Amino acid sequence: MKILVVGGGGREHAIAGALARNTKTEIFSVMANRNPGIDAIAKKVLLCRETETSRIVAFAKETGADYAFIGPEAPLEAGVVDSLEGAGIPSVGPTRAAARLETDKGFCRDLMAQEAIPGCPRYRTFDSADEAAGFIENHDGDLVVKPVGLTGGKGVRIMGEQVDRAEAIAYVRSLDGKAVIEERLLGEEFTLQAFVDGTHLVPMPLVQDHKRAFEGDVGPNTGGMGSYSLPDHMLPFVTQADYKKAIGIMKSAVAAMERKGQSYKGVLYGQFMNTAQGPKVIEFNARFGDPEAMNVLSLLTSDLSEIVYRITEGTLSPSHAEFAPQATVCKYLVPEGYPDSPHAGDPITMGEHPDALLYYANVEKAGSRLVTRTSRTLAFVGIGDTLEEAERGAESAASAVSGRVRHRRDIGTRELLERRTAHMKELR
Ligand code: AMP
Ligand code: GLY
């Protein structure tokens, strides 16, 4: 079967790679920049902006694609699934209306409140700069200010940690008041991704991402510097009871969308804060996480092409998505200065990476050389029977790269995991 993959990052390289493990599947790609990894897998590539839905649909028809798999959120918001399905091409990814679970933070919170879905923090949505500013002015304690729309994971401001009251007010004014303001949650974050076919939800291993740019979780928020998962597909600071609650929250969200007549299919990504009171929803995403897709897809032993077919048919069950009982550690290399003032155009040289999978992201091939661009460059995923083994594989590959790139050495280390587990114990 022919599958069109939309998107050109590390996540989409992992998606294309997993689809292509079925030797009968032919991959086609639409991406903004030529990702060398996807380029090597795809039979044909269209270079175009991922939000140009009419060009994407035309390319899908021209190549005879049977299905499409949408990687990033921007094309979902642009309605690419609506257009592809209008042209008879079933897609993995929600329609524009169903993708509002991610693309409109006010919609997401209101849905959780109206449907009494557990795990919703106290929140208020605003539409006026004066009202939002007045609310912050008169509020005691910490707050989180979030623009309602997409920000690539970089739009949140935490008052009490990153900004003070005056800065929070200035920020919400810069958004024209179009924001969700909510309580600040304290705890440990985890990612739960699931395949969803409209009614059935099949979970994938838990992953923890690292948003902050620098070691020790300091510096600005990024798209994600790396992530890890454990052989039992759980995390030590998430109990079975927490896990069941998180799954229940995701299932309730899917059921609520169905009741609204906006059936959700694709990948649902739940970003949770595990608090003293259990898991709370930081946000839902309407797609795989990047980097988290690289962790779980590197472990997937089932046929992703069949999962695509089953998601679009509505016949997915847990037996269709099985994962190897191993640990993964993903480390992203990013350009110097990333994310605030990334330096692009630098050649990098890769060393040996015998014990890690390589996923390309925002990097160009210029002859035999690789040249950085402004976003995350490439990632290594180590896999092992233990976290230590997986971490060693990823770390030795990442540190063998030379050029103006850097990575976080602490991701996937036992020390970091123990710090997080101790933090959770302290909260409880
Ligand atoms: P988002 O753009 O929603 O993924 O948020 C980016 C980051 O901001 C998250 O990974 C959290 O670390 C933090 N964050 C978002 N919402 C909250 C909240 N209500 N309380 C504490 N931290 C939050
Ligand atoms: N890793 C976070 C995201 O993809 O949104």
Short mmCIF file of C-alpha atoms and ligand atoms in Angstrom, two decimals:
data_model
loop_
_atom_site.label_atom_id
_atom_site.label_comp_id
_atom_site.label_asym_id
_atom_site.label_seq_id
_atom_site.Cartn_x
_atom_site.Cartn_y
_atom_site.Cartn_z
CA MET A 1 0.00 0.00 0.00
CA LYS A 2 1.01 3.61 -0.59
CA ILE A 3 1.19 5.98 2.36
CA LEU A 4 1.85 9.70 2.21
CA VAL A 5 3.70 11.04 5.25
CA VAL A 6 3.27 14.76 5.88
CA GLY A 7 6.07 16.49 7.80
CA GLY A 8 9.86 16.54 7.77
CA GLY A 9 11.19 16.29 11.34
CA GLY A 10 12.64 13.55 13.51
CA ARG A 11 9.12 12.44 14.36
CA GLU A 12 8.22 11.98 10.69
CA HIS A 13 11.49 10.15 9.99
CA ALA A 14 10.48 7.72 12.75
CA ILE A 15 6.95 7.40 11.29
CA ALA A 16 8.24 6.80 7.76
CA GLY A 17 10.83 4.31 9.05
CA ALA A 18 8.25 2.34 11.02
CA LEU A 19 5.82 2.26 8.07
CA ALA A 20 8.59 1.11 5.74
CA ARG A 21 9.41 -1.88 7.94
CA ASN A 22 6.51 -3.42 6.04
CA THR A 23 8.27 -4.09 2.75
CA LYS A 24 4.99 -3.92 0.86
CA THR A 25 4.42 -0.31 1.90
CA GLU A 26 5.57 2.49 -0.39
CA ILE A 27 6.26 5.84 1.27
CA PHE A 28 5.67 9.27 -0.24
CA SER A 29 6.56 12.45 1.56
CA VAL A 30 5.56 16.10 1.78
CA MET A 31 7.99 18.22 3.75
CA ALA A 32 9.19 21.80 3.83
CA ASN A 33 12.89 20.90 3.81
CA ARG A 34 14.57 17.81 2.48
CA ASN A 35 15.07 15.58 5.55
CA PRO A 36 17.85 13.21 4.40
CA GLY A 37 16.40 10.27 6.35
CA ILE A 38 12.91 10.56 4.89
CA ASP A 39 14.37 11.31 1.47
CA ALA A 40 16.18 7.97 1.56
CA ILE A 41 12.97 6.07 2.41
CA ALA A 42 10.43 7.87 0.22
CA LYS A 43 9.73 6.95 -3.37
CA LYS A 44 8.86 10.52 -4.19
CA VAL A 45 9.04 13.80 -2.28
CA LEU A 46 7.14 17.06 -2.63
CA LEU A 47 8.93 20.01 -1.06
CA CYS A 48 6.27 22.46 0.04
CA ARG A 49 4.90 24.10 3.16
CA GLU A 50 3.07 21.55 5.25
CA THR A 51 0.00 23.79 5.42
CA GLU A 52 -0.53 24.01 1.65
CA THR A 53 -3.44 21.60 1.70
CA SER A 54 -4.39 21.86 -1.98
CA ARG A 55 -0.85 21.01 -3.13
CA ILE A 56 -0.70 18.14 -0.63
CA VAL A 57 -3.99 16.70 -1.88
CA ALA A 58 -2.88 17.06 -5.52
CA PHE A 59 0.38 15.22 -4.73
CA ALA A 60 -1.50 12.50 -2.86
CA LYS A 61 -3.74 11.95 -5.87
CA GLU A 62 -0.86 12.05 -8.34
CA THR A 63 1.08 9.40 -6.40
CA GLY A 64 -2.01 7.24 -5.87
CA ALA A 65 -1.65 7.33 -2.08
CA ASP A 66 -4.06 4.98 -0.31
CA TYR A 67 -3.61 6.66 3.07
CA ALA A 68 -1.94 9.68 4.63
CA PHE A 69 -0.20 10.01 7.99
CA ILE A 70 0.02 13.55 9.32
CA GLY A 71 3.02 14.25 11.58
CA PRO A 72 2.80 17.88 12.77
CA GLU A 73 -0.05 19.98 14.15
CA ALA A 74 0.05 22.87 11.65
CA PRO A 75 -1.39 20.88 8.71
CA LEU A 76 -4.11 19.48 11.00
CA GLU A 77 -5.10 23.02 11.91
CA ALA A 78 -5.06 23.93 8.22
CA GLY A 79 -7.60 21.15 7.58
CA VAL A 80 -5.41 18.79 5.57
CA VAL A 81 -7.31 15.73 6.84
CA ASP A 82 -10.66 17.23 5.81
CA SER A 83 -9.27 17.91 2.32
CA LEU A 84 -7.57 14.52 1.93
CA GLU A 85 -10.67 12.66 3.06
CA GLY A 86 -12.77 14.82 0.76
CA ALA A 87 -10.56 13.46 -2.02
CA GLY A 88 -11.10 9.88 -0.83
CA ILE A 89 -7.80 9.45 1.02
CA PRO A 90 -8.34 8.22 4.60
CA SER A 91 -5.85 9.77 6.99
CA VAL A 92 -4.25 9.19 10.36
CA GLY A 93 -4.91 12.48 12.08
CA PRO A 94 -8.02 14.31 13.24
CA THR A 95 -10.12 16.68 11.17
CA ARG A 96 -9.65 20.39 11.73
CA ALA A 97 -12.60 20.45 14.14
CA ALA A 98 -11.35 17.46 16.16
CA ALA A 99 -7.78 18.83 16.21
CA ARG A 100 -9.09 21.76 18.29
CA LEU A 101 -8.29 19.53 21.25
CA GLU A 102 -4.75 20.77 20.60
CA THR A 103 -5.11 23.88 18.48
CA ASP A 104 -7.52 25.75 20.78
CA LYS A 105 -6.56 25.54 24.43
CA GLY A 106 -9.83 27.20 25.48
CA PHE A 107 -11.82 24.55 23.61
CA CYS A 108 -9.84 21.80 25.32
CA ARG A 109 -10.39 23.17 28.83
CA ASP A 110 -14.07 23.93 28.22
CA LEU A 111 -14.61 20.40 26.90
CA MET A 112 -12.99 18.94 30.01
CA ALA A 113 -15.09 21.16 32.28
CA GLN A 114 -18.42 20.62 30.46
CA GLU A 115 -17.96 16.87 30.24
CA ALA A 116 -16.61 16.63 33.82
CA ILE A 117 -13.42 14.96 32.60
CA PRO A 118 -11.10 14.57 35.60
CA GLY A 119 -7.62 16.10 35.63
CA CYS A 120 -8.57 19.62 34.53
CA PRO A 121 -6.71 22.36 36.43
CA ARG A 122 -8.62 25.45 37.62
CA TYR A 123 -8.63 27.76 34.61
CA ARG A 124 -10.28 30.77 32.98
CA THR A 125 -10.36 31.74 29.34
CA PHE A 126 -10.02 35.38 28.34
CA ASP A 127 -10.71 37.43 25.26
CA SER A 128 -9.95 40.89 26.57
CA ALA A 129 -6.54 42.30 27.55
CA ASP A 130 -7.99 44.43 30.35
CA GLU A 131 -9.92 41.57 31.91
CA ALA A 132 -6.95 39.19 31.72
CA ALA A 133 -4.61 41.82 33.15
CA GLY A 134 -7.09 42.62 35.93
CA PHE A 135 -7.37 38.94 36.82
CA ILE A 136 -3.60 38.57 37.13
CA GLU A 137 -3.35 41.82 39.09
CA ASN A 138 -5.79 40.58 41.72
CA HIS A 139 -4.66 36.97 41.96
CA ASP A 140 -2.64 35.64 44.87
CA GLY A 141 -0.16 32.91 44.09
CA ASP A 142 1.29 31.35 40.96
CA LEU A 143 -0.40 31.28 37.58
CA VAL A 144 0.28 29.98 34.11
CA VAL A 145 -0.48 32.11 31.05
CA LYS A 146 -1.05 30.27 27.75
CA PRO A 147 -1.88 31.72 24.36
CA VAL A 148 -5.01 29.96 23.03
CA GLY A 149 -3.39 28.91 19.74
CA LEU A 150 -0.36 26.92 18.59
CA THR A 151 3.07 28.10 19.74
CA GLY A 152 5.37 25.15 19.05
CA GLY A 153 5.60 24.46 22.79
CA LYS A 154 7.19 27.83 23.47
CA GLY A 155 4.21 30.03 24.41
CA VAL A 156 3.62 29.23 28.08
CA ARG A 157 4.74 31.66 30.82
CA ILE A 158 4.77 30.53 34.42
CA MET A 159 4.28 33.37 36.90
CA GLY A 160 6.19 32.55 40.05
CA GLU A 161 8.93 30.76 38.14
CA GLN A 162 9.79 32.32 34.77
CA VAL A 163 8.09 35.70 35.05
CA ASP A 164 6.86 38.06 37.76
CA ARG A 165 3.41 39.65 37.95
CA ALA A 166 4.30 42.70 35.85
CA GLU A 167 5.84 40.53 33.14
CA ALA A 168 2.83 38.20 33.14
CA ILE A 169 0.54 41.20 32.66
CA ALA A 170 2.73 42.58 29.86
CA TYR A 171 2.72 39.15 28.24
CA VAL A 172 -1.05 38.70 28.35
CA ARG A 173 -1.44 42.22 26.91
CA SER A 174 0.92 41.27 24.06
CA LEU A 175 -1.53 38.42 23.33
CA ASP A 176 -4.40 40.91 23.23
CA GLY A 177 -5.88 39.02 26.16
CA LYS A 178 -6.51 35.89 24.08
CA ALA A 179 -5.26 33.45 26.65
CA VAL A 180 -6.07 30.67 29.02
CA ILE A 181 -4.89 31.43 32.54
CA GLU A 182 -4.71 28.49 34.85
CA GLU A 183 -3.38 27.23 38.16
CA ARG A 184 0.25 26.22 38.27
CA LEU A 185 0.56 22.47 38.66
CA LEU A 186 3.44 21.01 40.64
CA GLY A 187 4.77 17.53 40.02
CA GLU A 188 6.50 15.40 37.41
CA GLU A 189 5.51 15.46 33.75
CA PHE A 190 4.92 12.41 31.63
CA THR A 191 3.68 11.74 28.11
CA LEU A 192 1.02 9.16 27.27
CA GLN A 193 0.47 8.65 23.55
CA ALA A 194 -2.26 6.45 22.11
CA PHE A 195 -3.55 5.31 18.74
CA VAL A 196 -7.23 6.20 18.43
CA ASP A 197 -9.67 4.99 15.76
CA GLY A 198 -12.68 7.09 16.78
CA THR A 199 -13.84 4.77 19.56
CA HIS A 200 -10.94 2.52 20.61
CA LEU A 201 -7.82 3.83 22.29
CA VAL A 202 -4.61 1.77 22.33
CA PRO A 203 -1.88 3.18 24.57
CA MET A 204 1.84 3.27 23.89
CA PRO A 205 4.69 3.16 26.44
CA LEU A 206 4.99 6.13 28.82
CA VAL A 207 7.76 8.59 27.94
CA GLN A 208 9.28 11.56 29.72
CA ASP A 209 10.36 14.51 27.57
CA HIS A 210 12.78 17.28 28.56
CA LYS A 211 11.57 20.71 27.50
CA ARG A 212 14.28 22.90 28.97
CA ALA A 213 17.28 23.77 26.82
CA PHE A 214 20.03 22.94 29.33
CA GLU A 215 21.19 20.23 31.69
CA GLY A 216 19.51 20.23 35.09
CA ASP A 217 16.25 21.50 33.48
CA VAL A 218 17.26 25.13 33.24
CA GLY A 219 16.99 27.65 30.41
CA PRO A 220 14.19 28.40 27.97
CA ASN A 221 11.55 25.90 26.83
CA THR A 222 12.31 24.10 23.58
CA GLY A 223 10.40 21.74 21.30
CA GLY A 224 11.98 18.96 23.42
CA MET A 225 15.66 18.08 23.92
CA GLY A 226 15.22 14.36 24.37
CA SER A 227 13.22 11.70 26.14
CA TYR A 228 13.37 8.24 27.65
CA SER A 229 11.17 5.23 28.33
CA LEU A 230 11.64 2.11 30.47
CA PRO A 231 11.39 -1.63 29.75
CA ASP A 232 8.08 -2.01 31.63
CA HIS A 233 6.62 0.91 29.64
CA MET A 234 5.92 2.74 32.91
CA LEU A 235 7.78 5.42 34.88
CA PRO A 236 8.79 4.99 38.53
CA PHE A 237 6.99 8.15 39.63
CA VAL A 238 3.70 7.06 38.02
CA THR A 239 1.75 4.45 40.03
CA GLN A 240 -0.65 1.94 38.46
CA ALA A 241 -3.48 4.05 39.91
CA ASP A 242 -2.08 7.23 38.27
CA TYR A 243 -1.70 5.38 34.99
CA LYS A 244 -5.30 4.10 35.09
CA LYS A 245 -6.52 7.64 35.77
CA ALA A 246 -4.51 9.01 32.83
CA ILE A 247 -5.91 6.37 30.49
CA GLY A 248 -9.41 7.12 31.80
CA ILE A 249 -8.94 10.83 31.09
CA MET A 250 -7.81 10.15 27.51
CA LYS A 251 -10.72 7.74 26.91
CA SER A 252 -13.17 10.29 28.30
CA ALA A 253 -11.82 12.95 25.94
CA VAL A 254 -12.22 10.62 22.95
CA ALA A 255 -15.76 9.69 24.02
CA ALA A 256 -16.64 13.36 24.49
CA MET A 257 -15.45 14.19 20.97
CA GLU A 258 -17.55 11.32 19.61
CA ARG A 259 -20.63 12.63 21.43
CA LYS A 260 -19.99 16.07 19.94
CA GLY A 261 -20.09 14.49 16.49
CA GLN A 262 -16.38 15.20 15.98
CA SER A 263 -15.02 11.69 16.14
CA TYR A 264 -11.29 11.70 16.92
CA LYS A 265 -8.88 9.48 15.06
CA GLY A 266 -5.13 9.50 14.76
CA VAL A 267 -2.64 9.75 17.57
CA LEU A 268 -3.73 11.39 20.82
CA TYR A 269 -0.93 12.73 22.97
CA GLY A 270 -1.64 13.44 26.61
CA GLN A 271 0.86 15.59 28.44
CA PHE A 272 0.27 15.07 32.14
CA MET A 273 1.60 16.58 35.32
CA ASN A 274 1.61 13.93 37.99
CA THR A 275 0.70 15.93 41.07
CA ALA A 276 0.18 15.02 44.73
CA GLN A 277 -3.48 14.50 43.75
CA GLY A 278 -2.67 12.35 40.72
CA PRO A 279 -2.38 13.15 37.01
CA LYS A 280 -3.62 16.49 35.65
CA VAL A 281 -3.75 17.41 31.99
CA ILE A 282 -1.21 20.03 30.89
CA GLU A 283 -2.43 19.68 27.35
CA PHE A 284 -3.56 17.32 24.64
CA ASN A 285 -1.81 17.17 21.30
CA ALA A 286 -3.47 15.84 18.18
CA ARG A 287 -0.39 13.97 16.93
CA PHE A 288 2.75 12.16 18.04
CA GLY A 289 5.20 14.10 20.18
CA ASP A 290 8.56 15.02 18.80
CA PRO A 291 10.82 13.52 20.30
CA GLU A 292 8.46 11.01 21.98
CA ALA A 293 7.50 9.40 18.64
CA MET A 294 11.10 8.26 18.25
CA ASN A 295 11.04 6.39 21.58
CA VAL A 296 7.86 4.46 21.00
CA LEU A 297 8.15 3.82 17.26
CA SER A 298 11.67 2.44 17.76
CA LEU A 299 10.07 -0.21 20.02
CA LEU A 300 6.99 -0.96 17.95
CA THR A 301 7.09 -4.62 16.93
CA SER A 302 3.70 -4.51 15.18
CA ASP A 303 3.15 -3.31 11.63
CA LEU A 304 2.48 0.45 11.62
CA SER A 305 1.02 0.15 8.12
CA GLU A 306 -1.66 -2.17 9.49
CA ILE A 307 -2.30 0.23 12.36
CA VAL A 308 -2.89 2.97 9.77
CA TYR A 309 -5.44 0.82 8.02
CA ARG A 310 -7.17 -0.11 11.27
CA ILE A 311 -7.32 3.47 12.57
CA THR A 312 -9.03 4.59 9.39
CA GLU A 313 -11.42 1.56 9.45
CA GLY A 314 -12.22 1.86 13.16
CA THR A 315 -11.08 -1.70 13.95
CA LEU A 316 -8.07 -1.12 16.19
CA SER A 317 -7.40 -3.28 19.26
CA PRO A 318 -4.44 -3.61 21.66
CA SER A 319 -3.15 -6.72 19.88
CA HIS A 320 -2.36 -4.53 16.85
CA ALA A 321 0.14 -2.31 18.67
CA GLU A 322 2.81 -4.18 20.60
CA PHE A 323 6.10 -2.81 21.84
CA ALA A 324 9.36 -4.50 22.76
CA PRO A 325 9.98 -4.62 26.54
CA GLN A 326 13.12 -2.48 26.33
CA ALA A 327 14.32 0.95 27.44
CA THR A 328 14.89 3.83 25.01
CA VAL A 329 16.83 7.06 25.34
CA CYS A 330 16.50 9.76 22.69
CA LYS A 331 18.93 12.68 22.58
CA TYR A 332 18.51 15.57 20.19
CA LEU A 333 21.48 17.52 18.86
CA VAL A 334 20.55 21.16 18.42
CA PRO A 335 22.36 24.09 16.81
CA GLU A 336 24.39 26.42 18.99
CA GLY A 337 22.16 29.18 20.37
CA TYR A 338 18.96 27.11 20.05
CA PRO A 339 16.16 27.96 20.78
CA ASP A 340 16.56 31.76 21.21
CA SER A 341 19.18 32.61 18.59
CA PRO A 342 20.11 29.44 16.73
CA HIS A 343 23.13 29.53 14.47
CA ALA A 344 22.47 27.82 11.12
CA GLY A 345 24.58 26.75 8.16
CA ASP A 346 27.31 24.93 10.09
CA PRO A 347 28.73 21.66 8.80
CA ILE A 348 28.65 18.74 11.21
CA THR A 349 30.48 15.44 11.11
CA MET A 350 29.02 12.29 12.54
CA GLY A 351 31.15 9.74 14.32
CA GLU A 352 30.39 6.07 14.79
CA HIS A 353 27.00 5.24 16.24
CA PRO A 354 26.91 1.46 16.43
CA ASP A 355 24.49 1.35 19.36
CA ALA A 356 21.96 3.99 18.40
CA LEU A 357 19.33 4.61 15.74
CA LEU A 358 19.70 7.86 13.86
CA TYR A 359 16.74 10.11 13.06
CA TYR A 360 17.34 13.20 10.96
CA ALA A 361 15.43 16.41 11.64
CA ASN A 362 16.19 19.99 10.53
CA VAL A 363 19.44 19.32 8.67
CA GLU A 364 20.44 19.51 5.04
CA LYS A 365 22.66 17.32 2.99
CA ALA A 366 25.10 19.40 0.95
CA GLY A 367 27.07 16.91 -1.11
CA SER A 368 28.51 14.46 1.36
CA ARG A 369 28.21 16.94 4.23
CA LEU A 370 25.44 17.64 6.71
CA VAL A 371 24.66 21.27 7.41
CA THR A 372 22.59 22.58 10.33
CA ARG A 373 19.45 24.67 10.03
CA THR A 374 17.76 26.72 12.77
CA SER A 375 15.67 24.00 14.39
CA ARG A 376 16.63 20.71 16.07
CA THR A 377 19.27 18.93 13.95
CA LEU A 378 19.09 15.18 14.43
CA ALA A 379 18.49 12.65 17.17
CA PHE A 380 19.97 9.38 18.35
CA VAL A 381 17.90 6.70 20.04
CA GLY A 382 19.65 4.09 22.15
CA ILE A 383 17.74 0.91 22.92
CA GLY A 384 18.64 -1.55 25.66
CA ASP A 385 17.47 -4.03 28.24
CA THR A 386 18.23 -1.37 30.86
CA LEU A 387 18.04 2.41 30.92
CA GLU A 388 21.83 2.52 31.38
CA GLU A 389 22.45 0.53 28.23
CA ALA A 390 20.05 2.67 26.20
CA GLU A 391 21.60 5.86 27.59
CA ARG A 392 25.15 4.73 26.77
CA GLY A 393 24.16 4.02 23.16
CA ALA A 394 22.55 7.42 22.66
CA GLU A 395 25.22 9.36 24.57
CA SER A 396 28.21 7.84 22.79
CA ALA A 397 26.59 8.52 19.41
CA ALA A 398 25.67 12.11 20.34
CA SER A 399 29.07 12.95 21.77
CA ALA A 400 30.79 11.60 18.65
CA VAL A 401 29.21 14.34 16.52
CA SER A 402 31.47 17.32 15.91
CA GLY A 403 30.45 20.79 14.83
CA ARG A 404 28.47 23.67 16.30
CA VAL A 405 25.78 21.52 17.90
CA ARG A 406 25.12 20.43 21.47
CA HIS A 407 22.96 18.01 23.39
CA ARG A 408 21.90 17.32 26.97
CA ARG A 409 24.12 14.72 28.59
CA ASP A 410 21.78 14.22 31.52
CA ILE A 411 18.80 12.86 29.60
CA GLY A 412 18.18 9.20 30.40
CA THR A 413 20.72 9.01 33.21
CA ARG A 414 19.83 7.06 36.35
CA GLU A 415 20.72 10.13 38.41
CA LEU A 416 18.11 12.25 36.70
CA LEU A 417 15.49 9.52 37.02
CA GLU A 418 16.20 9.19 40.74
CA ARG A 419 15.93 12.94 41.23
CA ARG A 420 12.50 12.89 39.61
CA THR A 421 11.34 9.93 41.67
CA ALA A 422 12.54 11.65 44.85
CA HIS A 423 10.69 14.84 43.84
CA MET A 424 7.45 12.87 43.49
CA LYS A 425 7.97 11.17 46.87
CA GLU A 426 8.45 14.59 48.46
CA LEU A 427 5.18 15.86 46.97
CA ARG A 428 3.21 12.88 48.16
P1 AMP B 1 2.68 23.44 26.60
O1 AMP B 1 3.03 24.45 25.58
O2 AMP B 1 1.24 23.44 27.02
O3 AMP B 1 3.22 22.08 26.26
O4 AMP B 1 3.48 23.83 27.93
C1 AMP B 1 4.87 23.91 27.93
C2 AMP B 1 5.34 23.63 29.33
O5 AMP B 1 4.83 24.55 30.26
C3 AMP B 1 4.90 22.28 29.86
O6 AMP B 1 5.76 21.25 29.45
C4 AMP B 1 4.95 22.49 31.34
O7 AMP B 1 6.27 22.30 31.83
C5 AMP B 1 4.59 23.93 31.50
N1 AMP B 1 3.17 24.07 31.88
C6 AMP B 1 2.10 24.20 31.08
N2 AMP B 1 0.96 24.30 31.77
C7 AMP B 1 1.31 24.23 33.08
C8 AMP B 1 0.57 24.29 34.32
N3 AMP B 1 -0.74 24.46 34.36
N4 AMP B 1 1.31 24.20 35.46
C9 AMP B 1 2.65 24.06 35.44
N5 AMP B 1 3.37 24.00 34.32
C10 AMP B 1 2.72 24.08 33.15
N1 GLY B 2 7.52 16.93 22.76
C1 GLY B 2 6.41 17.78 22.88
C2 GLY B 2 5.60 17.95 21.67
O1 GLY B 2 5.82 17.31 20.65
O2 GLY B 2 4.70 18.76 21.70
#
